[in-house]
Every structure is written in C-alpha cells, then in structure tokens.
Tab-separated table of C-alpha atoms in Angstrom:
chain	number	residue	atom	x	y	z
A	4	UNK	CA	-13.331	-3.550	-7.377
A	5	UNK	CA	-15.196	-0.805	-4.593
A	6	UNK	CA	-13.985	-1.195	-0.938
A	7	UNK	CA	-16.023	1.407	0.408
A	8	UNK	CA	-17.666	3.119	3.428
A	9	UNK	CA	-15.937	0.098	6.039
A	10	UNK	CA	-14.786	0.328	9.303
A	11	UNK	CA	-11.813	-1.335	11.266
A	12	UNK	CA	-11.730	-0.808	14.916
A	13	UNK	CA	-8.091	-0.304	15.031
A	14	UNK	CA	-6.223	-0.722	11.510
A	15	UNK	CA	-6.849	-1.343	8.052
A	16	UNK	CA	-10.044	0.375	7.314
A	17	UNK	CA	-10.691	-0.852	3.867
A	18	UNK	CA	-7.716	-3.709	3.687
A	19	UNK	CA	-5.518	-5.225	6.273
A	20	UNK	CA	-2.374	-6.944	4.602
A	21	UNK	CA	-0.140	-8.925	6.797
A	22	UNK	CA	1.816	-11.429	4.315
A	23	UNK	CA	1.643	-12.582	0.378
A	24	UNK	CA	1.072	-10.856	-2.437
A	25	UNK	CA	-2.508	-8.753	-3.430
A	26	UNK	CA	-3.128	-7.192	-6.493
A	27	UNK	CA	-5.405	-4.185	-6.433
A	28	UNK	CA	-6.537	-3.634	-10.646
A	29	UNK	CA	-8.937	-0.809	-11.042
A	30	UNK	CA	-10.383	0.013	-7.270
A	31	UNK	CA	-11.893	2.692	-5.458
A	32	UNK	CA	-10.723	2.309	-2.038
A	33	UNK	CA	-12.871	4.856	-0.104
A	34	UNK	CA	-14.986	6.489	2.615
A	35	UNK	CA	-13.216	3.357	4.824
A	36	UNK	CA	-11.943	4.217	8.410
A	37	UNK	CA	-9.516	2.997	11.011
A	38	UNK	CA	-11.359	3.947	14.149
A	39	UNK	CA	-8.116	4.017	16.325
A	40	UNK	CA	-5.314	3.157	14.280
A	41	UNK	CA	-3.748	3.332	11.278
A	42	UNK	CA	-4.525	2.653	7.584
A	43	UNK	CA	-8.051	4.641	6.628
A	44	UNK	CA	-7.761	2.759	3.239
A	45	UNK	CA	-5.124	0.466	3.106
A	46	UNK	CA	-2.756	-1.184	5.943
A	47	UNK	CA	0.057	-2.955	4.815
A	48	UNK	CA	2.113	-4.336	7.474
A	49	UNK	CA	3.725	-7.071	5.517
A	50	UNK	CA	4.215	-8.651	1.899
A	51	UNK	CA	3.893	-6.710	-1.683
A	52	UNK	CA	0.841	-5.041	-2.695
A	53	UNK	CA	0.342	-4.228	-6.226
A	54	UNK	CA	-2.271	-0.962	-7.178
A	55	UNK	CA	-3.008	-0.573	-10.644
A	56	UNK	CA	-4.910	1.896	-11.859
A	57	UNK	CA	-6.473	2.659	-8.753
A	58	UNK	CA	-8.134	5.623	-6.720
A	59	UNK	CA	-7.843	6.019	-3.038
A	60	UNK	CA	-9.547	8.623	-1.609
A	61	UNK	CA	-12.113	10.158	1.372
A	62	UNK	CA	-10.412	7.686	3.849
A	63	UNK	CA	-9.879	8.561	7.717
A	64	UNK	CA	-7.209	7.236	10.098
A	65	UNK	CA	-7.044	8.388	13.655
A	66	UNK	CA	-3.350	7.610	13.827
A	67	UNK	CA	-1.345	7.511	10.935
A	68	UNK	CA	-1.767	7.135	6.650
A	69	UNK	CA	-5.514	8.156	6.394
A	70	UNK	CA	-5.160	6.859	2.805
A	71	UNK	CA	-2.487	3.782	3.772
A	72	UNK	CA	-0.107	2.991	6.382
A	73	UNK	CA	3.152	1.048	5.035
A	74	UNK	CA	5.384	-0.749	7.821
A	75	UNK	CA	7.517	-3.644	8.527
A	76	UNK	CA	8.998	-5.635	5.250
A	77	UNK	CA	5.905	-4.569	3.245
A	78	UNK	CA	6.603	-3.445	-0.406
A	79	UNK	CA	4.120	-1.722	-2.462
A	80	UNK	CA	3.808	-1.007	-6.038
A	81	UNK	CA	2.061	2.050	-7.832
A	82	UNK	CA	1.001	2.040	-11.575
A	83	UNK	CA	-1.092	4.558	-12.481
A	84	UNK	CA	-2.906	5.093	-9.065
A	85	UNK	CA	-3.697	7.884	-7.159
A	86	UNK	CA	-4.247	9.042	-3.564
A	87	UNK	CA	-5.971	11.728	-2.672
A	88	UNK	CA	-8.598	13.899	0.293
A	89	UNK	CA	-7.449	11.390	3.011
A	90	UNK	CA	-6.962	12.592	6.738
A	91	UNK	CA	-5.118	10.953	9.524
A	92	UNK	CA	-4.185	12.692	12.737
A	93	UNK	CA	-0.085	12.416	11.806
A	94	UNK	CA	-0.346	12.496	8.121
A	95	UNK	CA	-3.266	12.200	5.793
A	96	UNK	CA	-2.486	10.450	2.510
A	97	UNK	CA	0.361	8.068	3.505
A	98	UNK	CA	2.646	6.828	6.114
A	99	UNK	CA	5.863	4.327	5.777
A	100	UNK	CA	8.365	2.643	8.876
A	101	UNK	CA	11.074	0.535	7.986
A	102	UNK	CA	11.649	-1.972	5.232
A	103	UNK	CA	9.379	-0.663	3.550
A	104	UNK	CA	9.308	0.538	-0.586
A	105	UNK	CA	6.540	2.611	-2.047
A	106	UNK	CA	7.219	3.039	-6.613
A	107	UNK	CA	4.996	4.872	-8.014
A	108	UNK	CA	5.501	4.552	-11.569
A	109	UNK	CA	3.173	6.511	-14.709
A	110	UNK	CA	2.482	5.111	-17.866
C-alpha cells in the first residue's frame, strides 16, 4: 500500500488509529503531514498496529512524532520496517506517552 502526500489538520497525517487492530504489510507511508498536531505519518492513539515490512519516511508533524505519535493503550508492532527523514517540532521520527509498547523486531 502508498499513503502519501496527505494532510490532517491536526493529527494523523497519513493514518489516524483510535481502536482495533490494523495491519500495515509492505507500505510507504510518506510526504503526509499533521498541520498542527501530532503524527506526520502515523497516529496511534489506541489499539495494536502491526507494520511489516514497511517504510516511513519524508513525514512532518508540527507537534510531536513527525514519522508517528504513539499514546494512550496503543501497542505497535515492528517487523522489518523502517523510519526514517521525518521532522516534528519535539521529535522527528517518533513519539510514545503512556501504555504504550513499540517492538521492533528483524528477521
């Protein structure tokens, strides 16, 4: 899948995940913005996110987790996946709260 060159006007650029359980196999999550929030690429405020062999990359955030912003009793899942040439004005690839787990795991 491509989720590219979106905008959000205040989180969740590319993806907004509040609840459930996504599976992202073999995206490009990029050139996506969160105009004034947080979560360029990805925002995960709740449930488990899965990325698999995925690249996220070029996103902007004007808060927090250009790339993806983790919070609340979200739980996300790395295989294989990287992150990478995000900006946000607090942290540019990735930002986590509470409750929250981020694995990255290699093959």
């Amino acid at each position: 899948c491509n989720i590219n060159s979106n905008t959000a006007r205040y989180e969740g650029g590319g993806a907004y995940i509040n609840g459930g359980s996504v599976t992202f196999s073999s995206c490009n999550i990029s050139s996506n913005t969160a105009s004034m929030g947080s979560g360029g690429g990805l925002r995960v405020y709740d449930g488990a996110v899965m990325l698999s062999f995925c690249n996220i990359y070029t996103n902007t955030a004007t808060n927090a987790g250009g790339g993806a912003s983790i919070s609340h009793a979200a739980k996300v899942t790395s295989f294989n996946s990287k992150m990478y040439g995000n900006t946000g004005a607090l942290s540019g690839t990735i930002t986590e709260a509470t409750n929250e787990i981020l694995l990255p795991q290699h093959s």
